[in-house]
mmCIF file of C-alpha atoms in Angstrom:
data_model
loop_
_atom_site.group_PDB
_atom_site.id
_atom_site.type_symbol
_atom_site.label_atom_id
_atom_site.label_comp_id
_atom_site.label_asym_id
_atom_site.label_seq_id
_atom_site.Cartn_x
_atom_site.Cartn_y
_atom_site.Cartn_z
ATOM 1 C CA MET Z 4 0.000 0.000 0.000
ATOM 2 C CA LEU Z 5 2.809 2.323 0.956
ATOM 3 C CA LYS Z 6 4.544 1.487 -2.301
ATOM 4 C CA ILE Z 7 1.495 2.367 -4.392
ATOM 5 C CA LYS Z 8 1.124 5.640 -2.534
ATOM 6 C CA ASN Z 9 4.738 6.451 -3.284
ATOM 7 C CA ILE Z 10 4.296 5.700 -6.960
ATOM 8 C CA LEU Z 11 1.273 7.982 -7.048
ATOM 9 C CA THR Z 12 3.175 10.825 -5.450
ATOM 10 C CA LEU Z 13 6.003 10.166 -7.849
ATOM 11 C CA THR Z 14 3.746 10.434 -10.862
ATOM 12 C CA GLU Z 15 2.310 13.657 -9.482
ATOM 13 C CA LYS Z 16 5.789 15.032 -9.053
ATOM 14 C CA CYS Z 17 6.871 13.903 -12.493
ATOM 15 C CA ALA Z 18 3.754 15.042 -14.285
ATOM 16 C CA PRO Z 19 4.753 18.669 -14.965
ATOM 17 C CA THR Z 20 8.196 17.640 -16.151
ATOM 18 C CA ILE Z 21 9.034 16.048 -19.424
ATOM 19 C CA ARG Z 22 12.402 14.534 -20.226
ATOM 20 C CA LEU Z 23 13.389 15.667 -23.660
ATOM 21 C CA LEU Z 24 15.960 13.447 -25.309
ATOM 22 C CA SER Z 25 18.821 14.031 -22.927
ATOM 23 C CA SER Z 26 20.182 13.043 -19.584
ATOM 24 C CA ALA Z 27 19.986 16.675 -18.505
ATOM 25 C CA VAL Z 28 17.880 17.578 -15.505
ATOM 26 C CA PRO Z 29 14.235 17.768 -16.636
ATOM 27 C CA GLN Z 30 12.955 21.314 -16.914
ATOM 28 C CA PRO Z 31 9.532 21.967 -15.435
ATOM 29 C CA SER Z 32 7.118 23.219 -18.052
ATOM 30 C CA GLU Z 33 5.038 26.346 -17.524
ATOM 31 C CA SER Z 34 1.559 24.959 -18.011
ATOM 32 C CA THR Z 35 -0.198 21.627 -18.161
ATOM 33 C CA THR Z 36 -1.569 22.296 -21.650
ATOM 34 C CA GLN Z 37 1.925 22.004 -23.025
ATOM 35 C CA ILE Z 38 2.188 18.401 -21.849
ATOM 36 C CA GLU Z 39 -1.046 17.434 -23.496
ATOM 37 C CA THR Z 40 0.248 18.644 -26.845
ATOM 38 C CA ALA Z 41 3.511 16.787 -26.243
ATOM 39 C CA GLN Z 42 1.840 13.358 -26.195
ATOM 40 C CA ILE Z 43 2.309 11.032 -29.123
ATOM 41 C CA PRO Z 44 -1.145 10.130 -30.518
ATOM 42 C CA SER Z 45 -2.165 6.652 -29.432
ATOM 43 C CA ASP Z 46 -2.924 5.412 -32.948
ATOM 44 C CA LEU Z 47 0.605 6.363 -33.970
ATOM 45 C CA GLN Z 48 1.965 4.560 -30.912
ATOM 46 C CA GLN Z 49 0.001 1.459 -31.895
ATOM 47 C CA GLU Z 50 1.350 1.635 -35.437
ATOM 48 C CA VAL Z 51 4.922 1.854 -34.127
ATOM 49 C CA LEU Z 52 4.355 -1.087 -31.792
ATOM 50 C CA LYS Z 53 2.724 -3.329 -34.377
ATOM 51 C CA HIS Z 54 5.463 -2.914 -36.965
ATOM 52 C CA PRO Z 55 8.004 -5.748 -36.657
ATOM 53 C CA ASP Z 56 11.000 -3.466 -37.234
ATOM 54 C CA TYR Z 57 9.831 0.137 -37.160
ATOM 55 C CA PHE Z 58 13.262 1.701 -36.583
ATOM 56 C CA GLN Z 59 14.927 -0.410 -39.308
ATOM 57 C CA VAL Z 60 17.504 -1.754 -36.870
ATOM 58 C CA HIS Z 61 18.147 -4.755 -39.120
ATOM 59 C CA ASN Z 62 20.264 -2.617 -41.459
ATOM 60 C CA LEU Z 63 22.525 -1.319 -38.667
ATOM 61 C CA PHE Z 64 24.997 -4.171 -39.150
ATOM 62 C CA THR Z 65 25.792 -7.293 -41.157
ATOM 63 C CA VAL Z 66 27.220 -10.604 -40.024
ATOM 64 C CA LYS Z 67 30.501 -9.517 -41.635
ATOM 65 C CA ASP Z 68 30.631 -6.462 -39.330
ATOM 66 C CA LEU Z 69 30.161 -8.692 -36.293
ATOM 67 C CA PHE Z 70 32.828 -11.056 -37.603
ATOM 68 C CA ASP Z 71 35.305 -8.205 -38.076
ATOM 69 C CA ALA Z 72 34.574 -7.031 -34.535
ATOM 70 C CA ARG Z 73 35.632 -10.505 -33.250
ATOM 71 C CA ILE Z 74 32.246 -11.187 -31.713
ATOM 72 C CA HIS Z 75 32.451 -14.915 -32.533
ATOM 73 C CA TYR Z 76 35.374 -15.644 -30.185
ATOM 74 C CA GLY Z 77 34.438 -17.419 -26.972
ATOM 75 C CA HIS Z 78 36.450 -18.589 -23.980
ATOM 76 C CA LYS Z 79 38.176 -21.954 -23.671
ATOM 77 C CA GLU Z 80 35.970 -25.006 -23.397
ATOM 78 C CA GLY Z 81 36.800 -25.436 -19.715
ATOM 79 C CA SER Z 82 34.895 -22.324 -18.670
ATOM 80 C CA LEU Z 83 31.865 -23.010 -20.864
ATOM 81 C CA ASP Z 84 28.488 -22.671 -19.169
ATOM 82 C CA PRO Z 85 26.204 -25.473 -20.406
ATOM 83 C CA LYS Z 86 23.341 -22.966 -20.735
ATOM 84 C CA MET Z 87 25.248 -21.235 -23.535
ATOM 85 C CA LEU Z 88 25.433 -24.383 -25.680
ATOM 86 C CA PRO Z 89 22.513 -23.497 -28.015
ATOM 87 C CA TYR Z 90 24.313 -20.360 -29.238
ATOM 88 C CA ILE Z 91 27.674 -21.960 -29.902
ATOM 89 C CA TYR Z 92 28.732 -23.042 -33.372
ATOM 90 C CA GLY Z 93 31.530 -25.307 -32.248
ATOM 91 C CA SER Z 94 34.971 -25.513 -30.793
ATOM 92 C CA ARG Z 95 38.191 -24.682 -32.607
ATOM 93 C CA LEU Z 96 41.108 -26.464 -30.909
ATOM 94 C CA GLY Z 97 39.611 -25.924 -27.467
ATOM 95 C CA HIS Z 98 38.210 -22.405 -28.005
ATOM 96 C CA THR Z 99 34.446 -22.037 -28.379
ATOM 97 C CA ILE Z 100 33.138 -20.141 -31.393
ATOM 98 C CA PHE Z 101 29.730 -18.433 -31.406
ATOM 99 C CA ASP Z 102 27.317 -18.877 -34.299
ATOM 100 C CA LEU Z 103 27.054 -15.293 -35.561
ATOM 101 C CA ASP Z 104 23.911 -16.025 -37.604
ATOM 102 C CA LYS Z 105 22.146 -16.673 -34.299
ATOM 103 C CA THR Z 106 23.882 -13.760 -32.560
ATOM 104 C CA ALA Z 107 22.723 -11.416 -35.347
ATOM 105 C CA GLU Z 108 19.113 -12.479 -34.801
ATOM 106 C CA TYR Z 109 19.309 -11.922 -31.031
ATOM 107 C CA LEU Z 110 21.169 -8.643 -31.442
ATOM 108 C CA ARG Z 111 18.549 -7.294 -33.852
ATOM 109 C CA ARG Z 112 15.824 -8.168 -31.372
ATOM 110 C CA ALA Z 113 17.721 -6.422 -28.562
ATOM 111 C CA LEU Z 114 18.375 -3.332 -30.701
ATOM 112 C CA ASN Z 115 14.689 -3.183 -31.593
ATOM 113 C CA VAL Z 116 13.749 -3.247 -27.904
ATOM 114 C CA ALA Z 117 16.294 -0.516 -27.106
ATOM 115 C CA ALA Z 118 14.976 1.695 -29.912
ATOM 116 C CA HIS Z 119 11.366 1.214 -28.767
ATOM 117 C CA ILE Z 120 12.196 2.084 -25.168
ATOM 118 C CA ALA Z 121 14.101 5.182 -26.303
ATOM 119 C CA TYR Z 122 11.122 6.121 -28.469
ATOM 120 C CA ARG Z 123 8.804 5.889 -25.465
ATOM 121 C CA ASP Z 124 11.136 8.086 -23.396
ATOM 122 C CA GLY Z 125 12.510 5.331 -21.173
ATOM 123 C CA VAL Z 126 15.607 5.742 -19.056
ATOM 124 C CA ILE Z 127 18.367 3.476 -20.349
ATOM 125 C CA LEU Z 128 21.347 2.438 -18.232
ATOM 126 C CA PHE Z 129 24.546 0.914 -19.630
ATOM 127 C CA LEU Z 130 26.368 -1.359 -17.188
ATOM 128 C CA LEU Z 131 29.816 -2.849 -17.406
ATOM 129 C CA ARG Z 132 32.523 -4.108 -15.069
ATOM 130 C CA GLY Z 133 36.184 -4.049 -15.895
ATOM 131 C CA ALA Z 134 38.486 -1.061 -16.079
ATOM 132 C CA GLN Z 135 39.636 -1.608 -19.643
ATOM 133 C CA ASN Z 136 36.439 -0.584 -21.403
ATOM 134 C CA SER Z 137 34.645 1.518 -18.804
ATOM 135 C CA HIS Z 138 35.517 4.924 -20.260
ATOM 136 C CA LEU Z 139 34.469 3.752 -23.698
ATOM 137 C CA VAL Z 140 31.025 2.712 -22.497
ATOM 138 C CA GLU Z 141 30.588 5.915 -20.481
ATOM 139 C CA ARG Z 142 31.467 8.006 -23.530
ATOM 140 C CA TYR Z 143 28.944 6.211 -25.748
ATOM 141 C CA ALA Z 144 26.219 6.466 -23.101
ATOM 142 C CA LYS Z 145 26.859 10.198 -22.855
ATOM 143 C CA GLU Z 146 26.783 10.589 -26.633
ATOM 144 C CA CYS Z 147 23.286 9.133 -26.858
ATOM 145 C CA GLY Z 148 22.059 11.079 -23.816
ATOM 146 C CA GLU Z 149 21.641 8.074 -21.547
ATOM 147 C CA PHE Z 150 23.317 6.766 -18.403
ATOM 148 C CA ALA Z 151 26.187 4.436 -17.557
ATOM 149 C CA HIS Z 152 27.377 2.677 -14.418
ATOM 150 C CA THR Z 153 30.766 1.022 -14.846
ATOM 151 C CA ARG Z 154 32.141 1.040 -11.306
ATOM 152 C CA PHE Z 155 31.651 -1.078 -8.198
ATOM 153 C CA TRP Z 156 27.964 -1.842 -7.746
ATOM 154 C CA ARG Z 157 26.753 -1.184 -4.223
ATOM 155 C CA GLY Z 158 24.038 -3.677 -3.402
ATOM 156 C CA GLY Z 159 20.565 -2.215 -3.115
ATOM 157 C CA ILE Z 160 20.823 0.637 -5.589
ATOM 158 C CA PHE Z 161 17.717 -0.774 -7.279
ATOM 159 C CA THR Z 162 16.146 -2.751 -4.458
ATOM 160 C CA ASN Z 163 16.636 -0.221 -1.659
ATOM 161 C CA SER Z 164 16.811 2.982 -3.693
ATOM 162 C CA GLU Z 165 14.403 4.924 -1.498
ATOM 163 C CA LYS Z 166 16.639 4.509 1.572
ATOM 164 C CA GLN Z 167 19.904 4.889 -0.327
ATOM 165 C CA PHE Z 168 19.010 8.125 -2.072
ATOM 166 C CA GLY Z 169 16.668 9.480 0.573
ATOM 167 C CA ALA Z 170 13.806 10.053 -1.875
ATOM 168 C CA VAL Z 171 11.512 8.284 -4.297
ATOM 169 C CA THR Z 172 13.769 7.342 -7.218
ATOM 170 C CA ARG Z 173 12.986 6.675 -10.832
ATOM 171 C CA LEU Z 174 14.735 3.442 -11.776
ATOM 172 C CA PRO Z 175 15.889 2.786 -15.335
ATOM 173 C CA ASP Z 176 13.435 1.230 -17.771
ATOM 174 C CA LEU Z 177 16.107 -0.785 -19.532
ATOM 175 C CA CYS Z 178 19.504 -2.016 -18.399
ATOM 176 C CA ILE Z 179 22.057 -2.856 -21.074
ATOM 177 C CA PHE Z 180 24.800 -5.090 -19.683
ATOM 178 C CA VAL Z 181 27.839 -4.855 -21.932
ATOM 179 C CA ASN Z 182 29.244 -7.648 -19.808
ATOM 180 C CA THR Z 183 27.367 -9.567 -17.162
ATOM 181 C CA LEU Z 184 30.249 -10.742 -14.986
ATOM 182 C CA ASN Z 185 31.643 -8.955 -11.943
ATOM 183 C CA THR Z 186 34.792 -11.025 -11.792
ATOM 184 C CA VAL Z 187 35.660 -14.148 -13.711
ATOM 185 C CA LEU Z 188 33.308 -16.254 -11.603
ATOM 186 C CA THR Z 189 30.540 -14.083 -10.126
ATOM 187 C CA GLN Z 190 27.645 -12.477 -11.925
ATOM 188 C CA HIS Z 191 26.983 -8.730 -11.784
ATOM 189 C CA THR Z 192 24.668 -8.067 -8.816
ATOM 190 C CA ALA Z 193 22.590 -5.683 -10.912
ATOM 191 C CA VAL Z 194 21.445 -8.597 -13.117
ATOM 192 C CA ARG Z 195 19.728 -10.144 -10.111
ATOM 193 C CA ASP Z 196 18.490 -6.807 -8.785
ATOM 194 C CA ALA Z 197 17.018 -5.770 -12.130
ATOM 195 C CA ALA Z 198 15.218 -9.114 -12.331
ATOM 196 C CA LYS Z 199 13.846 -8.546 -8.817
ATOM 197 C CA MET Z 200 12.567 -5.076 -9.700
ATOM 198 C CA GLY Z 201 11.069 -6.170 -13.024
ATOM 199 C CA ILE Z 202 13.404 -4.028 -15.113
ATOM 200 C CA ALA Z 203 13.988 -5.297 -18.640
ATOM 201 C CA THR Z 204 17.602 -6.260 -19.291
ATOM 202 C CA ILE Z 205 19.693 -6.713 -22.413
ATOM 203 C CA GLY Z 206 22.921 -8.601 -21.784
ATOM 204 C CA ILE Z 207 25.929 -9.601 -23.821
ATOM 205 C CA VAL Z 208 26.669 -13.125 -22.613
ATOM 206 C CA ASP Z 209 30.003 -14.758 -23.286
ATOM 207 C CA SER Z 210 30.518 -18.524 -23.210
ATOM 208 C CA ASN Z 211 31.241 -18.442 -19.453
ATOM 209 C CA CYS Z 212 28.092 -16.484 -18.473
ATOM 210 C CA ASN Z 213 24.691 -17.588 -17.271
ATOM 211 C CA PRO Z 214 21.894 -16.132 -19.413
ATOM 212 C CA ASN Z 215 19.016 -17.230 -17.174
ATOM 213 C CA LEU Z 216 18.090 -13.936 -15.517
ATOM 214 C CA LEU Z 217 18.335 -11.752 -18.612
ATOM 215 C CA THR Z 218 15.298 -10.638 -20.586
ATOM 216 C CA TYR Z 219 17.049 -10.209 -23.939
ATOM 217 C CA LEU Z 220 20.371 -11.955 -24.290
ATOM 218 C CA VAL Z 221 22.936 -11.480 -27.005
ATOM 219 C CA PRO Z 222 25.468 -14.313 -27.194
ATOM 220 C CA GLY Z 223 28.929 -12.989 -28.096
ATOM 221 C CA ASN Z 224 32.402 -11.954 -27.052
ATOM 222 C CA ASP Z 225 32.410 -9.412 -24.211
ATOM 223 C CA ASP Z 226 36.171 -9.098 -23.632
ATOM 224 C CA SER Z 227 37.749 -7.452 -26.679
ATOM 225 C CA PRO Z 228 37.605 -3.643 -26.778
ATOM 226 C CA VAL Z 229 36.714 -3.881 -30.492
ATOM 227 C CA ALA Z 230 33.646 -6.002 -29.703
ATOM 228 C CA VAL Z 231 32.586 -3.743 -26.820
ATOM 229 C CA GLU Z 232 32.879 -0.697 -29.055
ATOM 230 C CA MET Z 233 30.753 -2.447 -31.705
ATOM 231 C CA TYR Z 234 27.954 -3.144 -29.196
ATOM 232 C CA CYS Z 235 28.078 0.420 -27.879
ATOM 233 C CA LYS Z 236 27.986 1.859 -31.385
ATOM 234 C CA LEU Z 237 24.989 -0.273 -32.365
ATOM 235 C CA PHE Z 238 22.989 0.454 -29.213
ATOM 236 C CA LYS Z 239 23.793 4.146 -29.460
ATOM 237 C CA GLU Z 240 22.586 4.230 -33.052
ATOM 238 C CA ALA Z 241 19.393 2.324 -32.200
ATOM 239 C CA ILE Z 242 18.659 4.639 -29.257
ATOM 240 C CA LEU Z 243 19.291 7.731 -31.384
ATOM 241 C CA ARG Z 244 16.911 6.409 -34.047
ATOM 242 C CA GLY Z 245 14.221 5.896 -31.405
ATOM 243 C CA LYS Z 246 14.763 9.412 -30.072
ATOM 244 C CA ALA Z 247 14.768 10.940 -33.549
ATOM 245 C CA LYS Z 248 11.420 9.316 -34.309
ATOM 246 C CA ARG Z 249 10.055 10.572 -30.991
ATOM 247 C CA LYS Z 250 11.166 14.071 -31.875
ATOM 248 C CA GLU Z 251 9.575 13.749 -35.296
ATOM 249 C CA HIS Z 252 6.267 12.479 -33.900
ATOM 250 C CA LEU Z 253 6.158 15.100 -31.177
ATOM 251 C CA GLU Z 254 6.907 17.705 -33.865
ATOM 252 C CA ILE Z 255 9.502 19.510 -31.855
ATOM 253 C CA MET E 167 -1.715 -55.097 -58.630
ATOM 254 C CA PHE E 168 -5.019 -54.898 -56.870
ATOM 255 C CA LEU E 169 -3.584 -52.880 -53.999
ATOM 256 C CA ARG E 170 -2.003 -50.296 -56.265
ATOM 257 C CA HIS E 171 -5.255 -49.837 -58.087
ATOM 258 C CA LEU E 172 -7.086 -49.278 -54.834
ATOM 259 C CA SER E 173 -4.665 -46.674 -53.580
ATOM 260 C CA ILE E 174 -4.952 -44.675 -56.793
ATOM 261 C CA LYS E 175 -8.695 -44.763 -56.546
ATOM 262 C CA PHE E 176 -8.604 -43.459 -52.987
ATOM 263 C CA LEU E 177 -6.037 -40.766 -53.607
ATOM 264 C CA SER E 178 -7.367 -39.211 -56.750
ATOM 265 C CA PRO E 179 -10.428 -37.362 -55.388
ATOM 266 C CA ILE E 180 -8.381 -35.894 -52.531
ATOM 267 C CA SER E 181 -5.668 -34.583 -54.795
ATOM 268 C CA ARG E 182 -8.207 -33.031 -57.098
ATOM 269 C CA ARG E 183 -9.841 -31.275 -54.209
ATOM 270 C CA LEU E 184 -6.495 -29.905 -53.015
ATOM 271 C CA SER E 185 -5.636 -28.471 -56.401
ATOM 272 C CA ASP E 186 -9.062 -26.844 -56.640
ATOM 273 C CA SER E 187 -8.584 -25.027 -53.368
ATOM 274 C CA ALA E 188 -5.164 -23.833 -54.485
ATOM 275 C CA VAL E 189 -6.681 -22.274 -57.579
ATOM 276 C CA VAL E 190 -9.302 -20.514 -55.456
ATOM 277 C CA LEU E 191 -6.606 -19.138 -53.173
ATOM 278 C CA GLU E 192 -4.621 -17.748 -56.061
ATOM 279 C CA ALA E 193 -7.663 -16.173 -57.678
ATOM 280 C CA LYS E 194 -8.587 -13.852 -54.807
ATOM 281 C CA THR E 195 -5.697 -12.397 -52.916
ATOM 282 C CA GLY E 196 -7.016 -10.969 -49.698
ATOM 283 C CA THR E 197 -5.574 -8.084 -47.756
ATOM 284 C CA TYR E 198 -3.850 -10.516 -45.422
ATOM 285 C CA ALA E 199 -2.065 -12.222 -48.301
ATOM 286 C CA ASN E 200 -0.971 -8.857 -49.649
ATOM 287 C CA ALA E 201 0.298 -7.769 -46.267
ATOM 288 C CA PHE E 202 2.063 -11.097 -45.780
ATOM 289 C CA LYS E 203 3.845 -10.723 -49.099
ATOM 290 C CA LYS E 204 4.866 -7.193 -48.194
ATOM 291 C CA PHE E 205 6.314 -8.020 -44.795
ATOM 292 C CA GLU E 206 7.502 -11.559 -45.534
ATOM 293 C CA ASP E 207 11.171 -10.653 -45.900
ATOM 294 C CA LEU E 208 11.248 -8.077 -43.138
ATOM 295 C CA ASN E 209 12.647 -10.229 -40.344
ATOM 296 C CA LYS E 210 15.184 -12.004 -42.520
ATOM 297 C CA PRO E 211 18.750 -10.863 -41.931
ATOM 298 C CA THR E 212 20.263 -9.101 -44.910
ATOM 299 C CA SER E 213 22.193 -12.162 -46.013
ATOM 300 C CA GLU E 214 22.283 -10.977 -49.627
ATOM 301 C CA GLU E 215 24.999 -8.423 -48.875
ATOM 302 C CA SER E 216 26.831 -10.398 -46.214
ATOM 303 C CA GLU E 217 28.250 -13.900 -46.498
ATOM 304 C CA PRO E 218 26.910 -16.469 -44.046
ATOM 305 C CA PHE E 219 28.953 -16.965 -40.910
ATOM 306 C CA VAL E 220 30.039 -20.467 -41.910
ATOM 307 C CA SER E 221 31.911 -19.321 -45.021
ATOM 308 C CA LEU E 222 33.301 -16.255 -43.238
ATOM 309 C CA LEU E 223 34.779 -18.483 -40.573
ATOM 310 C CA LYS E 224 36.048 -21.040 -43.068
ATOM 311 C CA ASN E 225 37.930 -18.401 -45.081
ATOM 312 C CA SER E 226 39.252 -16.517 -42.069
ATOM 313 C CA LYS E 227 42.872 -16.030 -41.028
ATOM 314 C CA PHE E 228 42.072 -17.672 -37.708
ATOM 315 C CA ILE E 229 41.288 -20.985 -39.411
ATOM 316 C CA ASP E 230 44.271 -20.576 -41.783
ATOM 317 C CA LEU E 231 46.522 -20.337 -38.731
ATOM 318 C CA GLY E 232 45.751 -23.921 -37.739
ATOM 319 C CA ASP E 233 47.124 -24.845 -34.331
ATOM 320 C CA PRO E 234 48.130 -21.425 -32.941
ATOM 321 C CA GLU E 235 50.874 -22.717 -30.654
ATOM 322 C CA GLY E 236 54.327 -21.624 -31.884
ATOM 323 C CA LYS E 237 52.975 -19.532 -34.785
ATOM 324 C CA VAL E 238 54.394 -16.062 -35.466
ATOM 325 C CA VAL E 239 51.853 -13.227 -35.784
ATOM 326 C CA THR E 240 52.001 -9.444 -35.908
ATOM 327 C CA GLY E 241 50.439 -7.300 -33.222
ATOM 328 C CA LYS E 242 50.147 -3.667 -32.266
ATOM 329 C CA ILE E 243 51.095 -2.105 -28.933
ATOM 330 C CA PHE E 244 47.995 -0.317 -27.640
ATOM 331 C CA HIS E 245 49.093 0.515 -24.106
ATOM 332 C CA THR E 246 52.260 0.619 -22.038
ATOM 333 C CA VAL E 247 52.610 0.548 -18.256
ATOM 334 C CA ASP E 248 56.233 1.134 -17.219
ATOM 335 C CA ASP E 249 58.000 -1.809 -18.846
ATOM 336 C CA ASP E 250 54.911 -3.842 -19.684
ATOM 337 C CA LEU E 251 53.685 -3.697 -23.260
ATOM 338 C CA TYR E 252 50.015 -4.448 -23.909
ATOM 339 C CA ILE E 253 49.768 -5.894 -27.403
ATOM 340 C CA ASP E 254 46.657 -6.547 -29.457
ATOM 341 C CA PHE E 255 47.104 -9.159 -32.191
ATOM 342 C CA GLY E 256 43.525 -9.634 -33.384
ATOM 343 C CA TRP E 257 42.464 -12.262 -30.893
ATOM 344 C CA LYS E 258 39.805 -12.075 -28.178
ATOM 345 C CA PHE E 259 42.467 -11.190 -25.593
ATOM 346 C CA HIS E 260 45.548 -9.007 -25.641
ATOM 347 C CA CYS E 261 48.926 -10.188 -24.379
ATOM 348 C CA VAL E 262 51.360 -8.519 -22.006
ATOM 349 C CA CYS E 263 55.091 -8.728 -22.714
ATOM 350 C CA PRO E 264 58.036 -7.134 -20.918
ATOM 351 C CA ARG E 265 59.870 -4.404 -22.803
ATOM 352 C CA PRO E 266 63.028 -5.881 -24.399
ATOM 353 C CA ILE E 267 66.409 -4.440 -23.412
ATOM 354 C CA LYS E 268 67.508 -3.988 -27.021
ATOM 355 C CA ASN E 269 65.906 -0.966 -28.772
ATOM 356 C CA ALA E 270 63.801 -0.350 -25.671
ATOM 357 C CA SER E 271 62.836 3.169 -26.702
ATOM 358 C CA ASN E 272 61.294 1.968 -29.996
ATOM 359 C CA TYR E 273 58.490 0.096 -28.239
ATOM 360 C CA VAL E 274 55.888 2.825 -27.917
ATOM 361 C CA ARG E 275 52.113 2.908 -28.347
ATOM 362 C CA GLY E 276 51.115 2.186 -31.957
ATOM 363 C CA THR E 277 54.255 0.209 -32.853
ATOM 364 C CA LYS E 278 53.773 -3.021 -34.791
ATOM 365 C CA VAL E 279 55.585 -6.009 -33.369
ATOM 366 C CA ARG E 280 56.096 -9.700 -34.107
ATOM 367 C CA LEU E 281 54.949 -12.274 -31.583
ATOM 368 C CA ARG E 282 55.186 -16.023 -31.136
ATOM 369 C CA ILE E 283 51.993 -17.437 -29.641
ATOM 370 C CA LYS E 284 52.423 -19.725 -26.644
ATOM 371 C CA GLU E 285 48.814 -19.953 -25.554
ATOM 372 C CA LEU E 286 45.688 -18.085 -26.663
ATOM 373 C CA GLU E 287 44.036 -17.979 -23.249
ATOM 374 C CA LEU E 288 45.749 -18.319 -19.892
ATOM 375 C CA SER E 289 43.209 -20.431 -18.074
ATOM 376 C CA THR E 290 43.332 -23.584 -16.001
ATOM 377 C CA LYS E 291 41.190 -25.479 -13.612
ATOM 378 C CA PHE E 292 41.907 -25.017 -9.920
ATOM 379 C CA LEU E 293 40.935 -27.237 -7.007
ATOM 380 C CA GLY E 294 37.559 -26.323 -5.563
ATOM 381 C CA PHE E 295 36.218 -24.582 -8.662
ATOM 382 C CA GLU E 296 33.809 -26.055 -11.173
ATOM 383 C CA LYS E 297 34.886 -23.804 -14.011
ATOM 384 C CA ASP E 298 38.269 -22.740 -15.349
ATOM 385 C CA LEU E 299 39.823 -19.610 -13.896
ATOM 386 C CA THR E 300 41.044 -17.287 -16.629
ATOM 387 C CA LEU E 301 43.401 -14.323 -16.574
ATOM 388 C CA LEU E 302 41.653 -12.859 -19.674
ATOM 389 C CA GLU E 303 45.036 -12.662 -21.354
ATOM 390 C CA ALA E 304 46.961 -14.499 -24.036
ATOM 391 C CA ASP E 305 50.533 -15.677 -23.560
ATOM 392 C CA CYS E 306 53.031 -14.669 -26.253
ATOM 393 C CA GLN E 307 56.737 -14.148 -26.694
ATOM 394 C CA LEU E 308 57.831 -10.824 -28.144
ATOM 395 C CA LEU E 309 60.184 -11.383 -31.100
ATOM 396 C CA GLY E 310 60.860 -7.835 -32.245
ATOM 397 C CA LEU E 311 59.640 -4.947 -34.334
ATOM 398 C CA VAL E 312 57.920 -5.626 -37.670
ATOM 399 C CA GLN E 313 60.049 -3.072 -39.543
ATOM 400 C CA GLU E 314 63.318 -4.843 -38.743
ATOM 401 C CA ARG E 315 62.667 -7.511 -41.364
ATOM 402 C CA SER E 316 61.945 -5.142 -44.265
ATOM 403 C CA LYS E 317 65.114 -3.075 -43.732
#
């Protein structure tokens, strides 16, 4: 009951503000009439939702692009998670190789979801652990006006946000995990927390990851900087397409 | 002989009926059929421009290399920390080599070097763990600069 009350107060607080295509602090609008004009007509929304690939994300990349970005390389067989077997093409002298035809299908689905959430003004959060690529991911998140968290994850940021931040907090609508592992053996805590809070997740899962708790998984290499940059570039482009369409439909 | 005759007798009216229905379907194309035709190819990946993964992999340098152990490859230094050179040679992982004493000042970021691969991933199984522990690194021996050969 308390929760519902909080959500209601949150919606009241958020109502006069509209987040326009950036991670900047939302500016309160002068009157309520302005918000009503800023709504996308529902028939247009339905049309966007019913189209199988409204934002044309299928032409963002080809299998050759993924191949050149080394997305097919997996870990050694010894660290293979049996749950990743359906996405693996085979093993080359002890190293697993992903089937990029399957990866392309999953990646297109994930990009479509990201574009739709951006179109509907969702908050998108990029997550990654590992110092090597963290600046890269942060830069791409900034470029598309969304958020990134690439440092140590304090437990309870999602599950106990009200206490941690001292106020009702808007959680992200989509989490994009550029890798899902904290260390070599443990999974990122935010994967579990997002699942608990019902937040949709997109995750790049390597051959040593567990895909069970992710909403939209993308099997592929998550270690090489080239591969990480490829994912960031694609998600950025998809998000920008969603935002551009939103701008177009809102006639700003 | 008798059996064959029977089967023909039984089959013929069914097949005729099937062909009739097909003709009917072709004659009036409904809106659904039109829409289906229009969106049929939408979800297919654009395989016309790109080769399928199988042939890409088959014709790749990685497969040409065969067993990577002991092979000489070229890499590029992308980072240096004191006397450790971080070298990317096109594999999933980079490798870290100590800076050689000879021509030490030539090994800077962006330099192309020759490497001999010892192992593509430093990972082994340890007692008490179900999975392999990996260092997320390859193991290579630094042979020298690429330019040395061409001079």
